[in-house]
Structures are given as C-alpha cells and as structure tokens.
C-alpha cells in the first residue's frame, strides 16, 4: 500500500472498477424496496459549476447510502436541452443550436465524469431527442382531443429582447425572467393548457406534501392564489357604436372587502377593459396615457398611472354617481379586470387617490386610531373594527357588515360570492426555433389539423441557425410545407414550439422507461414512480414544480399513471457563495478582481477585514459573500479543485461547508482542510494495515470498550443525520471517528479494524473513491459498495462504566469510575481504595447516592 494519499491514482482506480463492473446500472427488482432519487435535470450550458457539484453530491450520498441499506436505488441524469441560450449562442458563433447543444452535453458529461457520481448513464434522457419529445407531442394531441389544450388569441406578455411570449409566471415585476426587459402586451394566437381546471386540486393537495419544505409549499399556494370575495355590479349607461348598452349596462368589479363598499370614491379598470376601449373611441386624446398604462405592467418605481375615462357608474347601494378611471395597477387578467376604489382602507387606492386628488372616505373605525386622510397607516387596512359613515351599516363589525352588505347585493341582483385565482392557463406556444414542434398543420380548407399519431414525431430540423430575425422555421420550406393530413391540399406546419417547461414536466418518467418506443410510460415508471426524493434549486419552487404536478394529473386522467403527485419529497439545496472584490471606476461601474489578484487580511474568525490589490497595493472593496457569478470573478471551477486536490476533496468540502439546505460561503482554507483530512485518513489506514493482520484475539480491555463505545455512539449520530439529509454533520461525525481511532493506541486491533470499516462506510457516500480503495487495501471482504450499512451495536452503546462525582458535605472532592448501577457497598469500597479520597472519609456518618451520578458523604 502506498504510504501517501494520491488522489488522482485513487480516483482512477475506483472509477475503473465501477466502469468495468457497470456498478451503477439499475434494473427493476421486486425483491428490494425501490427508491427513486433524482436531481433536477441541468441545462447543458457547457459549464459545470460548484453548485452542480453540491447538488449532485447530495443526490449521490443519498443514493449510495440507501443502496447499502438494501434499497434498489435509481439515480439518473439527463439534459434540459431545448431553449433560448442555444439560439443566442448560434447567433453569436454561427454554430447550429443542435450542434452547440450536443457539444455542450458531451463537454458537461466529461466534466461530471471525474466526480464519480453514481448515475445510471444507460438511462440518460435528452429533451431534444425526437424519441423523447415525440411523447410530449403525442400527449399534447391527447389533451387537445379532450379540450385540456385549446387555442386562443390572447393578450400576451411580449419580451422585446428575447422576442418571445412569456407566461405570467415568467414575468417578474413587469420584466422578463431571463432578459430583464420591460414586458409589452401583444395579441397573438397560441395554445394553452387548462391548468386552471386543476387549480382547486393542486391547491388542496399541497397539504399532503409533507416531504416538501414549508417555504416551497407556501410559494405554491401563493402562485395558485385562491381568494374569496364578492363580485358586484356598478350600473352605467355607456353604449357601444351601435347604441347598445355595453355588457348590459353593468361594470363588474371584484373585492375582498365588501364591508368597505360605502367608502368607494372611484372605480378603476384596466386599459384592456371593454369600457376603456370604448372611452378611447370616444376620446382619442386618451391614447398616450392609455398606451403608457398598457405597456408597463405596474412597476413601483414608475408609480401609478391613471386617466379618467369620462364615464360615470352608479354605486349599487347608495346609487351615487362614481367616476371611472383607467389605471395601470388594475390587472386585466385578475378578477373582473376592474376594482372599486376605497382609498381610506386600501393602500394602492390611497396612493392613487393622493396622486390624482380623489376623495378619501373613512368607513371603518379602529379602536385607538385617529384617522388621518393625508398619511397612510397600515392599520387602516386592518380587517377589524366597526363601520362609520356607512348609513344603516354604521356600528356593525367588519364581519357583520360583510354579511349584511353581501346579502343586500345578492337580493337586488347586484352581487354574488366569488372565488378568484391568480393562476392562469399555461400558454405553451413559443415563437422560437429550438424547442419541441407543436404537432399541428394549418390548412386553408380544414383549419387547424392535428398531425396524425402515426406521423409522430414531428422532427425539428437540426440545420437551422437563427440570426435574430425571428423563427427560422418560418423560412424552412422543407419543414413548413406539407400536405394537409385530411384533404391533402398544400398546407403549412405550425412553426411555434413548446415552452421548455413542457419538456421538464415529465422527463423523470422517461428515465424509468428510456427505451420504450411503444408508449409514453411503461412498466419502469410503474415500478419507480413517484420520485421518492427530488433535489433541486429553490428557483424552481413555483413554475417547474407546479407544471409537473399538473402534467402528472393530466396523465393520470388519461389513465397513463395511477398517482397524482410526482415528487414525494423535495429537497432544495442552498447556494455556494464566495467573497467578491471590486473597486469603483471613474465612470461609476465596478472593476472586479479575482481572489488571486488581491491580498486579504482576516480577523480571528476568518472573516476578511481588509483587501488590497496585489498589482497596485491600493485598497479594494470586499463585496461580502455573493452567489458565484462569472461577471464578478468569484467563480470556483470544479476542474481546478479536482486537478489540485481530487474529486473526493471537492465533494467533501461542498458537503462539509454547511447544512446542505442553506447557503454556504466558499473558503479556500476549508478546501485545504478537507484535503488534509483525507490525507490523514490515508496515512492512518496505511499505519494500521499491518496491525490488523497480526490480531486475532478479541479485546475486552477498558480502552477497547471505550473506543468501541465512542465509535458506535458517533455512528448512531451519523445515521440519524443521514436520515435527515444533514450531511455536513455526517462528515464531522466521521472526522471524530478518525480522531478516536487515531487515539486508540492501546485498544485491541480488532476493535480498531471494526471502527475503520465503519468509518470507511459512512464516508463512502461522500468520498467514494478513497473509501473504495482503502476498503480493498485493508482487506475487508468484497467491495464496499456491496457491503451493508453499519448499524450501532446496542451492547457497545450501553456504557458499562460511569463517572460519579464524589462530594464531602456537599463540596466536590473528586470523581471515580465505576460499573453502572453500582450499589452503596461497591461505591464505598471504590472510594476508600482511592489514594486521595479515602482520607476525607474518616468519620463519615452517612452517604447519599444519586445513582450513576453522584455520591455525597456526610462527615
Ligand atoms: C375594495 C377594497 C378595499 C379592496 C380594501 C381591498 C382592500 P387580493 O386580496 O390580492 O386577491 N382588485 C380587484 N380586482 C383587481 C384587479 N383586476 N387588479 C388589481 N386589483 C384588483 O386582492 C383583491 C383586492 O384587489 C380587491 O379588494 C380589490 O380591492 C383589488 F380596503 O376592493 B379590494
Ligand atoms: Zn385540409
């Protein structure tokens, strides 16, 4: 055995073994319980970063641990291969998205390979593979037949930079989630999935997801956004060009605070509302402000914009005339696209009223509050108190008033109870090339004709190179021109492709039946699904998870699967952060330094307090720990770490650095510490190798017992931490075991040999290479991968000696070691045989014993 740790050699040896024996190939097996452990599939950007390393190491630890515990574990990997970056790269470099993607996949795979993850690569899925997306197309057509897919012309969010349509969920604060561009509104036709049909079920079932973090469950609830309130009608006399009353002379608005109805001082509609359109017809001067309202989703920075449209509506109870405004803070897609403005008790309405000098009328009095109509206080919005300025409702509590007013509205036919949802149907049409083609053919005679099932997949041509001038499929004659499947006349293929969230809605089922060409899902999926542990970033807490939950239900309702929730448990790992160093330049922008370009001074806790540039010796600002990002020069490349220290060190550090579900700061000294630990482990193994051979007697010495007790106690803690995925303390527990063994000079070699086996086994999930090799070098039976997970031995855990404190007249005078549950006589004997203590006992009249803890002698 080599005397020094050589990570490169160790890792080559372990990986050669795994490769040659196909260790990670997984097959269905009814004799073992199954466990499906899956990481969210990565986008093949070409670069593997430390965040991936952390994510997949967590997954790998889980998989290896459970395999040794007797589970049949599936841990696959694949590629979210469609999407925008490939098109952007094509525009820059002239390489086709297909080629760029294939190269990146190969590249990333080669960066993953040295890390030794136990993926079953025989099940690799790439979403741009026609054999995969064929089934997304097939399912799309199934849903179209059922009406779950429908086509609609709608106002959509248009991202002017990415030149594509975004789902509501992809618009964050009025901006595109990828480009950050301010989103515009456009009208175009597209295909929609009726996710709203499942809103109630998706919401209710969140309660059953007890393996999910509460935070994610709350985020899902919030996205679905169920609100109950009242829909009420304000009458009007507004007529269309033909002289007909628009919408029967009623403006419907949705409110959650019907109790404030007598405080309405204006009504507001969105610029898309029919009444707004009519207002514009009558008064073209409204155009500029309306356009301003329309093109900017409400953005705090821009403030609220509004314009009175020249119409009045009538209060449903008081019949007072009320002015109607068009504003940018009324959302067209929410409720009725109209609201009743109650500035006194709603903050948005309050700001708007202040801005346009509209009246504020208080209708709720909160005890202890003096209402000041010039300054907003959050207490004004409290849903409690009594009514004032509300006629017959004065004096009622908020709850009573809500009851009474709702009843009054319902009785006169001007209102009803309503539930509104924030969730919209899922628009999946993208005006982009690099995605799953939507399997529709447009015929002049027959309309939109579904591609016959026998013609699937509709294969995406892989020779297009987008140039920024729109979807290249539009000019790809070979793809575009087809015969209509129903009348055979010349027709045009749909050129929109599907949102890539479609691809990621069921890829995890494909891993279960990767070679099934006969159906979307098969026996593999019946065996493996649902996923027992899903692992990924919190950034997917809403969109991806919600779509996958919906898609699974749609599959269930087609009879394809018999479960509703695809992910039993969810684990969201934290990010790796690192200090950034920068300096403000003359033009106000920042110059970012690589850590190697600065000298840093740390305080005693290892926190950086001062940094200077090595080049000019002048100070540099310390940015604090931030997400690793190329633009800030604070990225750590896995391959650098692997080249210097090996994959086991990279894995060990990312796990040891902090609780896996929390953000963790990268530290170079931490990496070195991880490497030193592995070197020490190697050296210890080297030194004790010889001792193991010589030993054959089972030791019963006190020292042997102590060592065994310590090791098993640590194992017990480690096992608990494995179960709760608290992997950082698994590592610290393992470090403690090594320390115990190193210190066990006098212990029986058999005990040390057992302890070492346990140590290698608990480390195997995190540092599999060194554990595999040392297991062999030390002559343990078989291969560590096939060994069974170690469990603490009950006998070793019960300690048979305890420490007792000895007091004389209540003062601590010393301590003794004695067998557990010793009786009074034994204790007295033990103390009097103690050279120092026995003197103090002269004249003792009585002894008081707290079993296994303390003895007090009264003299
Ligand atoms: C009057 C009122 C008084 C309101 C009050 C609130 C407080 P949530 O709870 O988020 O669902 N609203 C209704 N339709 C809207 C739309 N299309 N765009 C923007 N806002 C709209 O919000 C419901 C409340 O948001 C409704 O209750 C309405 O304002 C407003 F003291 O009505 B409320
Ligand atoms: Zn036709």
GROMACS .gro file of N, CA and C in nm, residues 584-656:
model
  219
  584UNK      N    1  -1.458   5.073  -0.744
  584UNK     CA    2  -1.541   5.162  -0.827
  584UNK      C    3  -1.452   5.234  -0.926
  585UNK      N    4  -1.493   5.231  -1.052
  585UNK     CA    5  -1.414   5.301  -1.153
  585UNK      C    6  -1.467   5.443  -1.169
  586UNK      N    7  -1.391   5.523  -1.242
  586UNK     CA    8  -1.426   5.664  -1.259
  586UNK      C    9  -1.567   5.679  -1.317
  587UNK      N   10  -1.603   5.590  -1.408
  587UNK     CA   11  -1.735   5.603  -1.472
  587UNK      C   12  -1.848   5.546  -1.386
  588UNK      N   13  -1.818   5.507  -1.262
  588UNK     CA   14  -1.923   5.458  -1.173
  588UNK      C   15  -1.941   5.308  -1.176
  589UNK      N   16  -1.892   5.244  -1.282
  589UNK     CA   17  -1.906   5.097  -1.289
  589UNK      C   18  -1.798   5.033  -1.201
  590UNK      N   19  -1.804   4.901  -1.188
  590UNK     CA   20  -1.711   4.834  -1.099
  590UNK      C   21  -1.612   4.746  -1.174
  591UNK      N   22  -1.490   4.746  -1.122
  591UNK     CA   23  -1.389   4.656  -1.175
  591UNK      C   24  -1.380   4.540  -1.077
  592UNK      N   25  -1.396   4.419  -1.125
  592UNK     CA   26  -1.398   4.302  -1.037
  592UNK      C   27  -1.262   4.233  -1.039
  593UNK      N   28  -1.216   4.192  -0.922
  593UNK     CA   29  -1.087   4.125  -0.910
  593UNK      C   30  -1.107   3.977  -0.884
  594UNK      N   31  -1.015   3.896  -0.936
  594UNK     CA   32  -1.013   3.755  -0.897
  594UNK      C   33  -0.950   3.745  -0.758
  595UNK      N   34  -0.992   3.647  -0.678
  595UNK     CA   35  -0.932   3.634  -0.544
  595UNK      C   36  -0.779   3.627  -0.552
  596UNK      N   37  -0.726   3.570  -0.659
  596UNK     CA   38  -0.581   3.558  -0.670
  596UNK      C   39  -0.513   3.693  -0.694
  597UNK      N   40  -0.592   3.794  -0.727
  597UNK     CA   41  -0.533   3.925  -0.755
  597UNK      C   42  -0.532   4.016  -0.633
  598UNK      N   43  -0.582   3.965  -0.520
  598UNK     CA   44  -0.586   4.052  -0.402
  598UNK      C   45  -0.521   3.982  -0.282
  599UNK      N   46  -0.470   4.066  -0.191
  599UNK     CA   47  -0.421   4.014  -0.063
  599UNK      C   48  -0.525   4.051   0.041
  600UNK      N   49  -0.566   3.953   0.119
  600UNK     CA   50  -0.675   3.976   0.213
  600UNK      C   51  -0.627   3.955   0.355
  601UNK      N   52  -0.672   4.041   0.443
  601UNK     CA   53  -0.643   4.027   0.585
  601UNK      C   54  -0.770   3.976   0.653
  602UNK      N   55  -0.756   3.875   0.738
  602UNK     CA   56  -0.874   3.818   0.803
  602UNK      C   57  -0.872   3.847   0.953
  603UNK      N   58  -0.992   3.849   1.013
  603UNK     CA   59  -0.996   3.859   1.159
  603UNK      C   60  -0.985   3.718   1.219
  604UNK      N   61  -0.993   3.708   1.352
  604UNK     CA   62  -0.968   3.578   1.414
  604UNK      C   63  -1.076   3.476   1.380
  605UNK      N   64  -1.189   3.523   1.331
  605UNK     CA   65  -1.295   3.429   1.292
  605UNK      C   66  -1.285   3.391   1.145
  606UNK      N   67  -1.181   3.439   1.077
  606UNK     CA   68  -1.162   3.405   0.937
  606UNK      C   69  -1.243   3.493   0.844
  607UNK      N   70  -1.295   3.604   0.898
  607UNK     CA   71  -1.371   3.693   0.810
  607UNK      C   72  -1.276   3.797   0.751
  608UNK      N   73  -1.291   3.825   0.622
  608UNK     CA   74  -1.199   3.923   0.560
  608UNK      C   75  -1.229   4.062   0.612
  609UNK      N   76  -1.126   4.135   0.652
  609UNK     CA   77  -1.150   4.270   0.701
  609UNK      C   78  -1.085   4.375   0.611
  610UNK      N   79  -0.983   4.337   0.536
  610UNK     CA   80  -0.916   4.435   0.452
  610UNK      C   81  -0.859   4.364   0.331
  611UNK      N   82  -0.866   4.431   0.216
  611UNK     CA   83  -0.810   4.371   0.096
  611UNK      C   84  -0.739   4.478   0.013
  612UNK      N   85  -0.625   4.438  -0.045
  612UNK     CA   86  -0.556   4.530  -0.136
  612UNK      C   87  -0.525   4.457  -0.266
  613UNK      N   88  -0.515   4.534  -0.371
  613UNK     CA   89  -0.479   4.475  -0.500
  613UNK      C   90  -0.330   4.442  -0.499
  614UNK      N   91  -0.295   4.324  -0.546
  614UNK     CA   92  -0.154   4.286  -0.548
  614UNK      C   93  -0.077   4.368  -0.651
  615UNK      N   94  -0.150   4.421  -0.747
  615UNK     CA   95  -0.083   4.492  -0.854
  615UNK      C   96  -0.041   4.633  -0.811
  616UNK      N   97  -0.135   4.708  -0.751
  616UNK     CA   98  -0.101   4.846  -0.716
  616UNK      C   99  -0.097   4.872  -0.565
  617UNK      N  100  -0.128   4.769  -0.487
  617UNK     CA  101  -0.120   4.785  -0.342
  617UNK      C  102  -0.229   4.873  -0.282
  618UNK      N  103  -0.321   4.917  -0.365
  618UNK     CA  104  -0.427   5.006  -0.315
  618UNK      C  105  -0.548   4.924  -0.270
  619UNK      N  106  -0.628   4.983  -0.179
  619UNK     CA  107  -0.740   4.907  -0.124
  619UNK      C  108  -0.844   4.867  -0.229
  620UNK      N  109  -0.910   4.757  -0.196
  620UNK     CA  110  -1.014   4.701  -0.282
  620UNK      C  111  -1.134   4.677  -0.191
  621UNK      N  112  -1.256   4.701  -0.242
  621UNK     CA  113  -1.376   4.678  -0.160
  621UNK      C  114  -1.407   4.528  -0.150
  622UNK      N  115  -1.443   4.487  -0.027
  622UNK     CA  116  -1.484   4.349  -0.007
  622UNK      C  117  -1.635   4.344  -0.021
  623UNK      N  118  -1.681   4.263  -0.115
  623UNK     CA  119  -1.823   4.267  -0.151
  623UNK      C  120  -1.912   4.182  -0.063
  624UNK      N  121  -1.855   4.106   0.029
  624UNK     CA  122  -1.939   4.014   0.105
  624UNK      C  123  -1.963   3.889   0.022
  625UNK      N  124  -2.017   3.787   0.086
  625UNK     CA  125  -2.037   3.662   0.016
  625UNK      C  126  -2.155   3.674  -0.080
  626UNK      N  127  -2.131   3.646  -0.205
  626UNK     CA  128  -2.237   3.655  -0.305
  626UNK      C  129  -2.240   3.529  -0.387
  627UNK      N  130  -2.351   3.510  -0.456
  627UNK     CA  131  -2.366   3.397  -0.545
  627UNK      C  132  -2.249   3.398  -0.644
  628UNK      N  133  -2.191   3.280  -0.667
  628UNK     CA  134  -2.080   3.276  -0.761
  628UNK      C  135  -2.130   3.316  -0.899
  629UNK      N  136  -2.056   3.408  -0.958
  629UNK     CA  137  -2.101   3.454  -1.089
  629UNK      C  138  -1.981   3.498  -1.171
  630UNK      N  139  -1.984   3.459  -1.297
  630UNK     CA  140  -1.873   3.489  -1.386
  630UNK      C  141  -1.844   3.637  -1.390
  631UNK      N  142  -1.952   3.719  -1.390
  631UNK     CA  143  -1.932   3.862  -1.407
  631UNK      C  144  -1.861   3.923  -1.287
  632UNK      N  145  -1.863   3.853  -1.174
  632UNK     CA  146  -1.798   3.910  -1.055
  632UNK      C  147  -1.665   3.843  -1.023
  633UNK      N  148  -1.620   3.760  -1.115
  633UNK     CA  149  -1.490   3.695  -1.100
  633UNK      C  150  -1.477   3.615  -0.971
  634UNK      N  151  -1.587   3.568  -0.916
  634UNK     CA  152  -1.575   3.493  -0.790
  634UNK      C  153  -1.616   3.347  -0.804
  635UNK      N  154  -1.606   3.296  -0.927
  635UNK     CA  155  -1.645   3.157  -0.953
  635UNK      C  156  -1.529   3.063  -0.919
  636UNK      N  157  -1.562   2.949  -0.860
  636UNK     CA  158  -1.462   2.844  -0.842
  636UNK      C  159  -1.495   2.734  -0.942
  637UNK      N  160  -1.400   2.695  -1.019
  637UNK     CA  161  -1.423   2.592  -1.120
  637UNK      C  162  -1.395   2.455  -1.060
  638UNK      N  163  -1.491   2.362  -1.074
  638UNK     CA  164  -1.466   2.229  -1.019
  638UNK      C  165  -1.337   2.169  -1.072
  639UNK      N  166  -1.306   2.193  -1.199
  639UNK     CA  167  -1.189   2.124  -1.252
  639UNK      C  168  -1.058   2.171  -1.189
  640UNK      N  169  -1.055   2.299  -1.146
  640UNK     CA  170  -0.934   2.346  -1.074
  640UNK      C  171  -0.916   2.267  -0.945
  641UNK      N  172  -1.028   2.252  -0.872
  641UNK     CA  173  -1.022   2.185  -0.742
  641UNK      C  174  -0.985   2.038  -0.762
  642UNK      N  175  -1.044   1.978  -0.864
  642UNK     CA  176  -1.016   1.836  -0.888
  642UNK      C  177  -0.869   1.818  -0.925
  643UNK      N  178  -0.818   1.906  -1.010
  643UNK     CA  179  -0.679   1.892  -1.053
  643UNK      C  180  -0.585   1.905  -0.934
  644UNK      N  181  -0.620   1.992  -0.842
  644UNK     CA  182  -0.529   2.019  -0.732
  644UNK      C  183  -0.543   1.917  -0.618
  645UNK      N  184  -0.667   1.882  -0.586
  645UNK     CA  185  -0.690   1.800  -0.468
  645UNK      C  186  -0.763   1.669  -0.494
  646UNK      N  187  -0.829   1.659  -0.608
  646UNK     CA  188  -0.908   1.540  -0.637
  646UNK      C  189  -1.055   1.562  -0.613
  647UNK      N  190  -1.135   1.470  -0.672
  647UNK     CA  191  -1.281   1.484  -0.665
  647UNK      C  192  -1.331   1.462  -0.523
  648UNK      N  193  -1.271   1.371  -0.449
  648UNK     CA  194  -1.320   1.345  -0.313
  648UNK      C  195  -1.311   1.470  -0.227
  649UNK      N  196  -1.205   1.547  -0.246
  649UNK     CA  197  -1.192   1.671  -0.169
  649UNK      C  198  -1.300   1.770  -0.210
  650UNK      N  199  -1.323   1.782  -0.342
  650UNK     CA  200  -1.428   1.874  -0.390
  650UNK      C  201  -1.562   1.835  -0.330
  651UNK      N  202  -1.590   1.707  -0.331
  651UNK     CA  203  -1.718   1.658  -0.278
  651UNK      C  204  -1.725   1.681  -0.127
  652UNK      N  205  -1.618   1.643  -0.059
  652UNK     CA  206  -1.616   1.655   0.087
  652UNK      C  207  -1.635   1.800   0.128
  653UNK      N  208  -1.565   1.889   0.061
  653UNK     CA  209  -1.576   2.029   0.102
  653UNK      C  210  -1.717   2.083   0.082
  654UNK      N  211  -1.777   2.058  -0.036
  654UNK     CA  212  -1.909   2.117  -0.060
  654UNK      C  213  -2.012   2.063   0.039
  655UNK      N  214  -1.989   1.944   0.091
  655UNK     CA  215  -2.083   1.889   0.188
  655UNK      C  216  -2.051   1.937   0.330
  656UNK      N  217  -1.923   1.941   0.361
  656UNK     CA  218  -1.883   1.977   0.498
  656UNK      C  219  -1.905   2.125   0.527
   0.00000   0.00000   0.00000
